[in-house]
XYZ file of C-alpha atoms in Angstrom:
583
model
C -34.703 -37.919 28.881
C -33.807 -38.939 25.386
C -32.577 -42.282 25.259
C -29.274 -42.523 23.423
C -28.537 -45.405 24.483
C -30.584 -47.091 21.694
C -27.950 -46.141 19.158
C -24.084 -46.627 17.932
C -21.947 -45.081 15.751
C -20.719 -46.723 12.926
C -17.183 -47.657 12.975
C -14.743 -44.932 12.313
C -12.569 -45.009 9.178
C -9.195 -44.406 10.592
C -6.858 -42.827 7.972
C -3.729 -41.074 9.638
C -2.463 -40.928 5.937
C -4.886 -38.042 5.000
C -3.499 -34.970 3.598
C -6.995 -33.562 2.394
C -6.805 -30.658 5.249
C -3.782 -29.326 4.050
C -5.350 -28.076 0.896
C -7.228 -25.538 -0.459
C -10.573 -25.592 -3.495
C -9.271 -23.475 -6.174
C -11.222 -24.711 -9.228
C -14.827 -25.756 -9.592
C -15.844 -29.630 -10.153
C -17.599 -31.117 -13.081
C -21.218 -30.365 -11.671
C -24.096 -32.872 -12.749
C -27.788 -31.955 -11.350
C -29.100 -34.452 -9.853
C -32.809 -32.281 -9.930
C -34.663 -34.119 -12.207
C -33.892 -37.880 -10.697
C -33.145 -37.833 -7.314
C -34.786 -34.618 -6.573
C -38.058 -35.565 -8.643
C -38.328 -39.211 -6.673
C -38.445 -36.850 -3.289
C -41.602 -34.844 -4.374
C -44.555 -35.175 -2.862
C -46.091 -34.487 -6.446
C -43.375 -35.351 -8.935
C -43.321 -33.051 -11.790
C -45.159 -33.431 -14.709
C -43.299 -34.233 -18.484
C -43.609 -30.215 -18.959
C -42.262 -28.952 -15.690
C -39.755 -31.570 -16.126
C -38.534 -30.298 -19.661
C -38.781 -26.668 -18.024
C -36.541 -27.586 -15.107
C -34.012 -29.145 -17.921
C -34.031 -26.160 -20.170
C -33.081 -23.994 -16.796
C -30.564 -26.281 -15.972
C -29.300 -25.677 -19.353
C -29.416 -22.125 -18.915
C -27.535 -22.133 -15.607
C -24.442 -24.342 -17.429
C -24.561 -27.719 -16.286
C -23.072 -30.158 -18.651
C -24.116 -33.004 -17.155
C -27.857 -33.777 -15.724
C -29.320 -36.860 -15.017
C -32.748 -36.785 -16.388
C -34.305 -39.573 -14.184
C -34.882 -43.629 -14.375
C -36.424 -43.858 -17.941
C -36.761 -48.000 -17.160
C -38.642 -47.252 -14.043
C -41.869 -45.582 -15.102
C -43.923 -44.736 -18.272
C -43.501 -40.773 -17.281
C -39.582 -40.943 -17.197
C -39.416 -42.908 -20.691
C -41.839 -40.636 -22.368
C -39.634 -37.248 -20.569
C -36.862 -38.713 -22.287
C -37.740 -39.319 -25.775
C -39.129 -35.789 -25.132
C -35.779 -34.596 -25.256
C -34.426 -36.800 -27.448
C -37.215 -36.332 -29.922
C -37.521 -32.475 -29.832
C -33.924 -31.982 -29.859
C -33.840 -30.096 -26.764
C -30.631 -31.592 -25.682
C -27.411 -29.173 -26.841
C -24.203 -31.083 -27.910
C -22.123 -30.124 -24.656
C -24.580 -31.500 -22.737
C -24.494 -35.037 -21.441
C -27.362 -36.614 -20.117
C -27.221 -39.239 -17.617
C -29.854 -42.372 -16.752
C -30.035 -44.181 -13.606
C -30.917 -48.044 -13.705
C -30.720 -51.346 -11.784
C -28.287 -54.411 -12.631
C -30.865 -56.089 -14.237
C -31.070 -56.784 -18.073
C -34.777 -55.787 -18.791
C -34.152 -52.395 -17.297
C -31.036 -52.139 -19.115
C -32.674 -53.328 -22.421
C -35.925 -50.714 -22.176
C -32.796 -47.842 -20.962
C -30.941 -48.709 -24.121
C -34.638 -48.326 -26.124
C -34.945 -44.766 -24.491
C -31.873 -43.787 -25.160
C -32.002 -44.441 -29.090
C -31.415 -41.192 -31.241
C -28.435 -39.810 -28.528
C -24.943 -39.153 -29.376
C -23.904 -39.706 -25.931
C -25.035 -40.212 -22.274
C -23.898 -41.863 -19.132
C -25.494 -44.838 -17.952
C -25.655 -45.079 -13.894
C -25.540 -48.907 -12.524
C -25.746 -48.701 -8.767
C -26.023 -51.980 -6.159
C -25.828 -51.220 -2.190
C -22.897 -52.431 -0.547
C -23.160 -51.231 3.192
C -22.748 -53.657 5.926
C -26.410 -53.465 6.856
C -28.166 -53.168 3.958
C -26.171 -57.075 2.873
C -27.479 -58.035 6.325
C -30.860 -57.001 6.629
C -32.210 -56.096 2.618
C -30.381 -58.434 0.463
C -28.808 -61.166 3.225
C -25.422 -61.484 0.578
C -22.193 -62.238 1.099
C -19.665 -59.211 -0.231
C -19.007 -61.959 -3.411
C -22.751 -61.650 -4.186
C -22.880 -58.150 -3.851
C -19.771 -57.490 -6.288
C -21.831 -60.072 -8.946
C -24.332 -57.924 -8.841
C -21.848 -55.109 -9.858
C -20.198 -57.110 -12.407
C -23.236 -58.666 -14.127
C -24.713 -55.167 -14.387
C -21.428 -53.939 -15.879
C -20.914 -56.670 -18.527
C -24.727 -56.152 -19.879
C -23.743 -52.150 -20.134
C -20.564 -53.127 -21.978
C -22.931 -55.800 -24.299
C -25.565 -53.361 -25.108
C -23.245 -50.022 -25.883
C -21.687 -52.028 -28.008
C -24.879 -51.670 -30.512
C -25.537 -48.394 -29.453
C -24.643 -45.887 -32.265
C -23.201 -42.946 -29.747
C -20.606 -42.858 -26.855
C -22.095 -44.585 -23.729
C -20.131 -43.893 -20.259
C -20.496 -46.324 -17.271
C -20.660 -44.440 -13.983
C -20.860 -47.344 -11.223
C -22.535 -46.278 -7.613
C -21.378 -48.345 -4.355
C -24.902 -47.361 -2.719
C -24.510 -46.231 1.087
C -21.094 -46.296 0.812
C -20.828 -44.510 3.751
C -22.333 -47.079 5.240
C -19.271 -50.151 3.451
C -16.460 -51.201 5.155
C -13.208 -48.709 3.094
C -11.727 -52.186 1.512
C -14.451 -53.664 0.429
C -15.735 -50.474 -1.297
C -12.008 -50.334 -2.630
C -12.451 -53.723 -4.273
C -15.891 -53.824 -5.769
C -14.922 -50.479 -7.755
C -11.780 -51.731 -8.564
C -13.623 -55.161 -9.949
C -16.152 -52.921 -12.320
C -13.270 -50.796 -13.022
C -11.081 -53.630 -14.245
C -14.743 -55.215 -15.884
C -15.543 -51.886 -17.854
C -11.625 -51.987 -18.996
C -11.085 -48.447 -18.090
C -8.632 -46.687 -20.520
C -7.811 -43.898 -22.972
C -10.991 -42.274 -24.239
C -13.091 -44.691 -22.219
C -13.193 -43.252 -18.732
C -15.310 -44.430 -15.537
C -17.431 -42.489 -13.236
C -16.892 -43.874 -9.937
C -19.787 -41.816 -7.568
C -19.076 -42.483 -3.501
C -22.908 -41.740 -2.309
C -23.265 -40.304 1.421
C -26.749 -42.222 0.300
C -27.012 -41.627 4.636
C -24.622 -39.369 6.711
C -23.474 -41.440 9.302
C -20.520 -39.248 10.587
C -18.723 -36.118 10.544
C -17.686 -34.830 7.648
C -14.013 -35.127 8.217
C -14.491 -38.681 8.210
C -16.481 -38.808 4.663
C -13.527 -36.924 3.126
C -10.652 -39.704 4.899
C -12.892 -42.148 3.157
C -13.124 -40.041 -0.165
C -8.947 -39.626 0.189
C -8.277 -43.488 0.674
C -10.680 -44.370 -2.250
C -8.517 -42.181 -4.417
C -5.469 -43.299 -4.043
C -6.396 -46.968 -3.743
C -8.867 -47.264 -7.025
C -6.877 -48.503 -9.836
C -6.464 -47.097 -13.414
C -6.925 -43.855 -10.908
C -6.162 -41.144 -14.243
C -8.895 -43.035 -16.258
C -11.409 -42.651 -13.147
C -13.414 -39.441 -12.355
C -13.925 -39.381 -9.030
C -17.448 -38.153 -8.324
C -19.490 -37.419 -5.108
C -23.426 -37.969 -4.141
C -23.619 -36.367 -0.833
C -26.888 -36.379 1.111
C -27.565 -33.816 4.015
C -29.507 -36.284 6.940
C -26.620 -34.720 9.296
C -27.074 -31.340 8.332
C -23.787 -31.334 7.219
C -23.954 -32.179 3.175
C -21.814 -28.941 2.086
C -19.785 -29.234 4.620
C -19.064 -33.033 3.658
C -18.916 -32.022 -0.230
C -16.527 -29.274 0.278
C -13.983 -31.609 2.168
C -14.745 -34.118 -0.573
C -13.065 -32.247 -2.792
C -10.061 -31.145 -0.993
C -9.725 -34.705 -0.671
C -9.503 -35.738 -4.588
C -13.245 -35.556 -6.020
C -13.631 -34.414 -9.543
C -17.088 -33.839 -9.577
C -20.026 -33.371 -7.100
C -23.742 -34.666 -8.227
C -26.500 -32.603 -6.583
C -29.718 -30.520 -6.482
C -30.828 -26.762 -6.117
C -31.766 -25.592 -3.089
C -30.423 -29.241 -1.829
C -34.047 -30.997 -2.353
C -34.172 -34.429 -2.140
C -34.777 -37.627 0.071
C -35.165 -36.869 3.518
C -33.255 -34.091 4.503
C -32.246 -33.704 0.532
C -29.150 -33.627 -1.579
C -26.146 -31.169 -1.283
C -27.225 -28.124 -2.243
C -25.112 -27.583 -5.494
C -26.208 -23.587 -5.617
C -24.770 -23.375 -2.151
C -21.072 -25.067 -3.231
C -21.260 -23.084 -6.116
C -21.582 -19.315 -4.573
C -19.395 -20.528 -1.507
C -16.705 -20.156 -4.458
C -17.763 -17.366 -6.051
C -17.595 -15.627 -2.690
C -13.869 -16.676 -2.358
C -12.898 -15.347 -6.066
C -13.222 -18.563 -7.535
C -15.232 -19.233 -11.271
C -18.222 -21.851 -10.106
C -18.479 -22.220 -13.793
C -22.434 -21.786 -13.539
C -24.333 -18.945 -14.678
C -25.812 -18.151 -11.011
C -26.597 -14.187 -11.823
C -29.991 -14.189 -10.917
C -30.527 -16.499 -8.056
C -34.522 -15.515 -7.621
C -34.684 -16.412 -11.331
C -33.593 -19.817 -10.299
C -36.025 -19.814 -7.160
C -39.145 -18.885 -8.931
C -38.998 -21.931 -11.651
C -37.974 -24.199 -8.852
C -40.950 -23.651 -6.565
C -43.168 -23.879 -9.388
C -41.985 -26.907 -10.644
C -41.323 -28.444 -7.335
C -44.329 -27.115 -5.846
C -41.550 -26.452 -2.671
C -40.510 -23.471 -1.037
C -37.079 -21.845 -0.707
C -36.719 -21.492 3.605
C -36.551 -17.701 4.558
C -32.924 -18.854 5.866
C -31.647 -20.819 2.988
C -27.717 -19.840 2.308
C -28.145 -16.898 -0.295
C -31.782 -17.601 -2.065
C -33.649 -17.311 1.472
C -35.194 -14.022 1.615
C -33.904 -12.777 5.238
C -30.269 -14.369 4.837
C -29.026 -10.490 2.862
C -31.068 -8.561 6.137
C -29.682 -7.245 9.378
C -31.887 -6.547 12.206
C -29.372 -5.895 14.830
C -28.143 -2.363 15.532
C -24.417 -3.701 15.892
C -24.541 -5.333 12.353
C -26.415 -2.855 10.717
C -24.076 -0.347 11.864
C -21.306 -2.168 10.624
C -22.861 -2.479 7.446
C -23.369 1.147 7.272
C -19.633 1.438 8.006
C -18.471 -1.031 5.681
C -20.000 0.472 2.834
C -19.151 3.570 3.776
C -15.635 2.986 3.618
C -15.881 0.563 0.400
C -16.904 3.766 -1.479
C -14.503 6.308 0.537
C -11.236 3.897 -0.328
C -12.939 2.505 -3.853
C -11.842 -0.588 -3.489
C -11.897 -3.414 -6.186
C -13.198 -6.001 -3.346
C -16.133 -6.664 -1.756
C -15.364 -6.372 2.094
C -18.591 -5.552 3.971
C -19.107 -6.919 7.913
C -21.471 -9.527 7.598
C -22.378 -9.843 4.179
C -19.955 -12.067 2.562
C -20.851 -11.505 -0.779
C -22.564 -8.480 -2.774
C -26.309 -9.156 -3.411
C -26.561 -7.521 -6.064
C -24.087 -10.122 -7.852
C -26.893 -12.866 -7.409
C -29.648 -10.823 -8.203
C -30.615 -9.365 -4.837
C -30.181 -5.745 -5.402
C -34.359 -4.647 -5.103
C -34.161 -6.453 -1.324
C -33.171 -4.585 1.829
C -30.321 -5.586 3.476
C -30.719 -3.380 6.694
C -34.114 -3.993 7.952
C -35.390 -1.972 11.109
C -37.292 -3.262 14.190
C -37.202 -3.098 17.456
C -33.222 -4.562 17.700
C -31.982 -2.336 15.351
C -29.547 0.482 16.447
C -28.273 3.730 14.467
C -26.300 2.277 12.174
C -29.063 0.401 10.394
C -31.426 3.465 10.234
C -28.505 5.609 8.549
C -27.818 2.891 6.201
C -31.982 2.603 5.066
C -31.823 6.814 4.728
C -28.440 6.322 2.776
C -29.022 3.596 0.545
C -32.712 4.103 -0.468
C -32.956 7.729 0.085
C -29.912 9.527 -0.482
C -29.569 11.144 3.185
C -25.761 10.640 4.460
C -26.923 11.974 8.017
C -24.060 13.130 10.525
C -22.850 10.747 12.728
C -24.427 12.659 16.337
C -27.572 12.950 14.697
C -27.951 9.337 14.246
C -28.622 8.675 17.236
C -30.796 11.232 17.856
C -33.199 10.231 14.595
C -32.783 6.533 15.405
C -34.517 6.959 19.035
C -37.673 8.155 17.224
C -37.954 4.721 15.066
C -36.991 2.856 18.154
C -39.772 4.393 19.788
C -42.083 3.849 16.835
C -40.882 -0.429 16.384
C -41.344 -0.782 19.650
C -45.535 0.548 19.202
C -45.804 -1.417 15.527
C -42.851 -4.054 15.288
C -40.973 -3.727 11.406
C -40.992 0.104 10.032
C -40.598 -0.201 6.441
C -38.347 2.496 5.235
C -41.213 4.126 3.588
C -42.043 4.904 7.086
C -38.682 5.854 8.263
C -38.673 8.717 5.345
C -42.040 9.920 6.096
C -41.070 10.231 9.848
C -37.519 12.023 8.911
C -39.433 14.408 6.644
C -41.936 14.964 9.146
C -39.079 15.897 12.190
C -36.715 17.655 10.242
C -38.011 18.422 6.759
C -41.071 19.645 7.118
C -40.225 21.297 10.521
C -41.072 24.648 9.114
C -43.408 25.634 11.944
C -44.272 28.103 13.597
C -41.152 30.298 12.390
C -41.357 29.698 8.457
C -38.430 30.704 6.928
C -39.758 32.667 3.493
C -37.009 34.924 1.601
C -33.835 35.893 1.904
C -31.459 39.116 0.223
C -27.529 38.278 0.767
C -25.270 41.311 0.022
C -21.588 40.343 0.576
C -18.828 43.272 1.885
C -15.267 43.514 1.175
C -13.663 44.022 4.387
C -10.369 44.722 2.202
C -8.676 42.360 3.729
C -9.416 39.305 1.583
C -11.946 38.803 4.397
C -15.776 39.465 3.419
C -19.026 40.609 5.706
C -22.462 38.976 4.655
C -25.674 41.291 5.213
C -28.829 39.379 4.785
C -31.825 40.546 5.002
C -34.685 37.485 5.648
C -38.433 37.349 5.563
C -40.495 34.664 7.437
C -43.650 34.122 8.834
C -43.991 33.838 12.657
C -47.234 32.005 13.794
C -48.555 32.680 10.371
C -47.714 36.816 10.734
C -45.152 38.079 7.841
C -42.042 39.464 9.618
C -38.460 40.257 8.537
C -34.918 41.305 10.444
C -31.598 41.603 9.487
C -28.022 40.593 10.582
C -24.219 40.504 9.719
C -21.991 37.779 9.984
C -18.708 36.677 8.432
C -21.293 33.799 6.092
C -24.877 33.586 5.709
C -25.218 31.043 8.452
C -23.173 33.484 11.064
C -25.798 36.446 9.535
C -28.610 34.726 10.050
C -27.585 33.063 13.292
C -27.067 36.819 14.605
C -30.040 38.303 13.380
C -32.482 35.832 14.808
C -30.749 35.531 17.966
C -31.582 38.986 18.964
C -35.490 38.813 16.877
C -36.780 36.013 19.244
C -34.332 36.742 22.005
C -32.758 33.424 21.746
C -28.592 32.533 22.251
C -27.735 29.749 19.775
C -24.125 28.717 18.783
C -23.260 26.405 15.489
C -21.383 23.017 16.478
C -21.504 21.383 13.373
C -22.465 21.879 9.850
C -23.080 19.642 6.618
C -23.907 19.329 3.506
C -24.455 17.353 0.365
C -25.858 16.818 -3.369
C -29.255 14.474 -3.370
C -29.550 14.266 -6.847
C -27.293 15.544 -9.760
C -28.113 17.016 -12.782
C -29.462 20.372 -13.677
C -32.688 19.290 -11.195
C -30.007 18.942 -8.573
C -30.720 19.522 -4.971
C -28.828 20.033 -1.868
C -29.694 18.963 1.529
C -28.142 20.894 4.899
C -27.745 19.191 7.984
C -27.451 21.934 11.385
C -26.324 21.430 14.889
C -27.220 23.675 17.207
C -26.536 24.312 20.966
C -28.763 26.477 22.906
C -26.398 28.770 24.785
C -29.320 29.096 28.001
C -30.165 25.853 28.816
C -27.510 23.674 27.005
C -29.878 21.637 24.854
C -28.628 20.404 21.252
C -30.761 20.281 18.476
C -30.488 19.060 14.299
C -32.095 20.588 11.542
C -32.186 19.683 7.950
C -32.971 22.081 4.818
C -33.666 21.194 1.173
C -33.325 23.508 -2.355
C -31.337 23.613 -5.209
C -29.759 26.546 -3.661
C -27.335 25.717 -1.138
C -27.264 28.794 0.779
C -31.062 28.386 0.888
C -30.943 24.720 1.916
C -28.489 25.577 4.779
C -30.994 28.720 5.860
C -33.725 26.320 5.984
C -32.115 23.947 7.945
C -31.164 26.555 10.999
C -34.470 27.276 10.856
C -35.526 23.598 10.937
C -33.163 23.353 14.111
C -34.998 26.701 15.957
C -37.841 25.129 15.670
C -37.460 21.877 16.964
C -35.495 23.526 19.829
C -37.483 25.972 20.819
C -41.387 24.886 19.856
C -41.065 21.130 19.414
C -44.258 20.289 20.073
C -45.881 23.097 17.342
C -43.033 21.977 15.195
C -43.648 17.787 15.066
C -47.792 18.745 15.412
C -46.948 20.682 11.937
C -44.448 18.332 10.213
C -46.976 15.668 10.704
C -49.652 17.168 8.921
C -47.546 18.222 6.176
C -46.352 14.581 5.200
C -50.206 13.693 5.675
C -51.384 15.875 3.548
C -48.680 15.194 0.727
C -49.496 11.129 1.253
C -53.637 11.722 1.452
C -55.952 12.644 3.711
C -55.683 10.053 7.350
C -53.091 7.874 5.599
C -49.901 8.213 8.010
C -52.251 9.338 10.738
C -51.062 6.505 12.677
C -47.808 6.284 11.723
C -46.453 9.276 14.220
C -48.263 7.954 17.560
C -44.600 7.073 19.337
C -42.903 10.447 18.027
């Protein structure tokens, strides 16, 4: 048994005065990446200068305004990435970067060096303030801790003053989760007063989750009290460093700002220390998907996900919100059908929203559009087969024969797991399309009589080959179908009635072609039966699908034995061999 007993919470912040849950996120916050910094330190293999100025020029692309390009005092590799920047004038003028650095002057003195040749940037101070971390790392009293604040605040104040562009202080409480609520309300307050906040010189105040400790309800009552309590509050941008140990970093963001946070500092794909950052990308499409601007250029998520691997040398998790390959794919027959549905309708009504069961958001708006969303195993129903013959291959099948397609695919996931929908064509083709054995519908002569009584008589006269023999007969019906129905019935001696018929255009253009769907009902024994025809003709599409339908009916076996060999030998010699075992 897991021992719990070994651990505590940390005390609750009680706020009754919250009023955070009330509201609702209807703009996006100033977003700085955190990538490059906090994301870098949490590589196994921190990126190289290149990769580094690669990740920056994505960021670029992708909008942020604000990026924090690492801890230039820390390391020879982070000075010489900066002056990178600096020096090859890959920095844009709405883009602000930011540094991070200790309260001590000789990192502040080599960060001022690096930063030589910029019109502006943000310099990030940060001291922890958390009740353990003054117990256990430092062994301060909460006046020692808030000297540390203040002497790192007066040297930024001494050395902007000879810098030639705008500096910005941004001041970090680190663990603040972790810091009793007034006395993180009073050492902000003190660098706040010590910075002079004002007109055209705001603060960044960031509130790090440096370590979730609780629910995320509780980080945003501690995110609410923090903004009403911190003084010169308009001259303060309230900003937010969430990390995910919890799980629950978006979560804790996304309350964050319903409870006053101006801006949110964070990493793609949410990498980082231990269980990472918040995943910005994830914040960001979570308002797209609710009609709201994440004022990011986010269009091409895989984009995004191919230079982060390579630069990270990390992978995006098949289940990642959005990016993760499977997170757009149904497997279950219940979703897939609804998906079908949903679509379905989408088009039918042509709606101006997106409303789809179970897909909150169009893929294609990310970027998504060459994935499947309905993919087909063993779980898979109906609905999900119809969709993969809709979407990729232009078949709108009727609803009964669904079912009756699907149970050949269940048959065949169950042998081989996954059937691509390569497969799922080749086995439709070979059932229905291709079931043009052993009677082979050939010719046909239609000669239409006026009854003269705006009512008409179709004569057709049809040619076909019978176990490879040529034969022909002829019949009379109020349509084509009827004619044809009639004169076959009494050629093979059959009794087959019409309970449904379809049709549709596959393709348009002067190329177009027309596919025929056919129910039929065998008067004798009461067995049903689908066919499907194909020609640019409709009358000969709908011919060929009765005929597709008399054929399964009445010589199934002949029939799939043919159909099989016919997709075989249009995809090579052996190649689907295996592919019909389970029809």
């Amino acid at each position: 048994m897991l021992n719990y007993q070994r651990y505590k919470k940390f005390p609750i912040f009680h706020y009754p005065e919250r009023s955070w849950m009330d509201k609702e996120i209807t703009k996006a916050p100033v977003w700085c990446s955190v990538d490059l910094r906090d994301g870098n330190q949490a590589l196994v293999e921190p990126m190289s200068v290149e990769e580094k100025i690669e990740f920056f020029n994505m960021l670029v692309k992708l909008g942020f305004k604000e990026i924090e390009v690492g801890f230039p005092a820390a390391s020879q590799i982070e000075y010489d990435f900066l002056r990178n920047l600096i020096e090859r004038r890959l920095i844009p003028d709405d883009v602000t970067v930011q540094v991070l650095v200790q309260c001590r002057e000789s990192l502040l003195e080599r960060t001022f060096q690096c930063l030589r040749g910029l019109g502006r940037a943000i310099v990030h101070i940060y001291n922890s303030t958390s009740v353990l971390q003054r117990d256990v790392v430092f062994g301060k009293s909460r006046e020692e801790i808030t000297d540390i604040a203040l002497t790192g605040t007066e040297l930024v104040k001494r050395y902007a003053k000879d810098f030639d562009g705008e500096i910005r202080l941004e001041y970090s409480p680190e663990s603040f989760t972790g810091t009793e609520m007034d006395y993180a309300r009073d050492i902000c307050n003190a660098v706040i007063e010590a910075w002079d906040a004002g007109e055209g010189r705001k603060i960044i105040i960031n509130l790090p989750s440096t370590v979730e400790l609780h629910t995320p309800n509780v980080y945003a009552d501690q995110i609410e009290y923090m903004s009403r309590n911190l003084s010169r509050r308009k001259h303060v941008i309230l900003s937010v460093h969430p990390h995910n140990d919890r799980g629950e970093g978006v979560a804790a963001t996304e309350l964050a700002l319903l409870a006053g946070a101006d801006r949110v500092e964070g990493t793609l794909f949410g990498n980082g220390e231990r269980t990472g950052n918040v995943d910005i990308l994830t914040i960001a499409y979570n308002m797209f998907s609710h009609g709201i601007d994440p004022r990011l250029e986010l269009g091409n998520v895989r984009e995004i996900q191919e230079v982060y691997e390579r630069c990270t040398k990390m992978n995006v998790p098949p289940r990642h919100p959005y990016a993760g390959k499977l997170v757009f794919t149904a497997f279950s027959g219940s979703h897939q059908d609804a998906i079908n549905k949903g679509v379905q309708m989408m088009t039918e009504r042509r709606s101006p929203y997106w409303e789809v069961p179970y897909l909150p958001i169009d893929p294609a708006d990310i970027g998504r559009e060459y994935e499947p969303i309905v993919r087909i195993n063993s779980q898979s129903g109906k609905g999900g087969v119809a969709f993969v013959l809709g979407s990729q291959f232009g078949y709108k099948l009727p609803k009964a024969m669904q079912r009756e397609f699907a149970d050949y695919i269940q048959r065949l996931s169950e042998q081989q797991g996954e059937v691509s929908p390569e497969q799922i064509f080749d086995v439709f083709r070979a059932v229905y399309i291709e079931a043009k054995e052993p009677i082979h519908f050939k010719n046909v002569r239609i000669t239409d009589t006026d009854n003269g009584d705006d009512t008409y008589t179709s004569l057709v006269n049809v040619s076909y080959l019978n176990h490879g023999v040529m034969k022909s007969f002829s019949g009379a019906g109020n349509g084509p179908i009827d004619a044809v129905q009639a004169g076959l019935d009494q050629e093979l001696g059959i009794e087959v009635k019409v309970l449904d018929y379809s049709e549709h255009a596959l393709t348009s253009g002067s190329g177009a072609k027309a596919v025929s769907y056919i129910h039929l009902l065998d008067e004798k024994s009461g067995r049903t039966s689908y066919g499907v025809g194909i020609s640019s003709n409709i009358t000969r599409s709908s011919i060929r699908a009765f005929f597709s339908a008399v054929n399964r009916m009445f010589y199934q076996e002949e029939t799939e034995k043919a159909g099989r060999q016919r997709v075989e030998e249009s995809k090579g010699a052996g190649s689907a061999s295996s592919l019909y075992s389970a029809l």
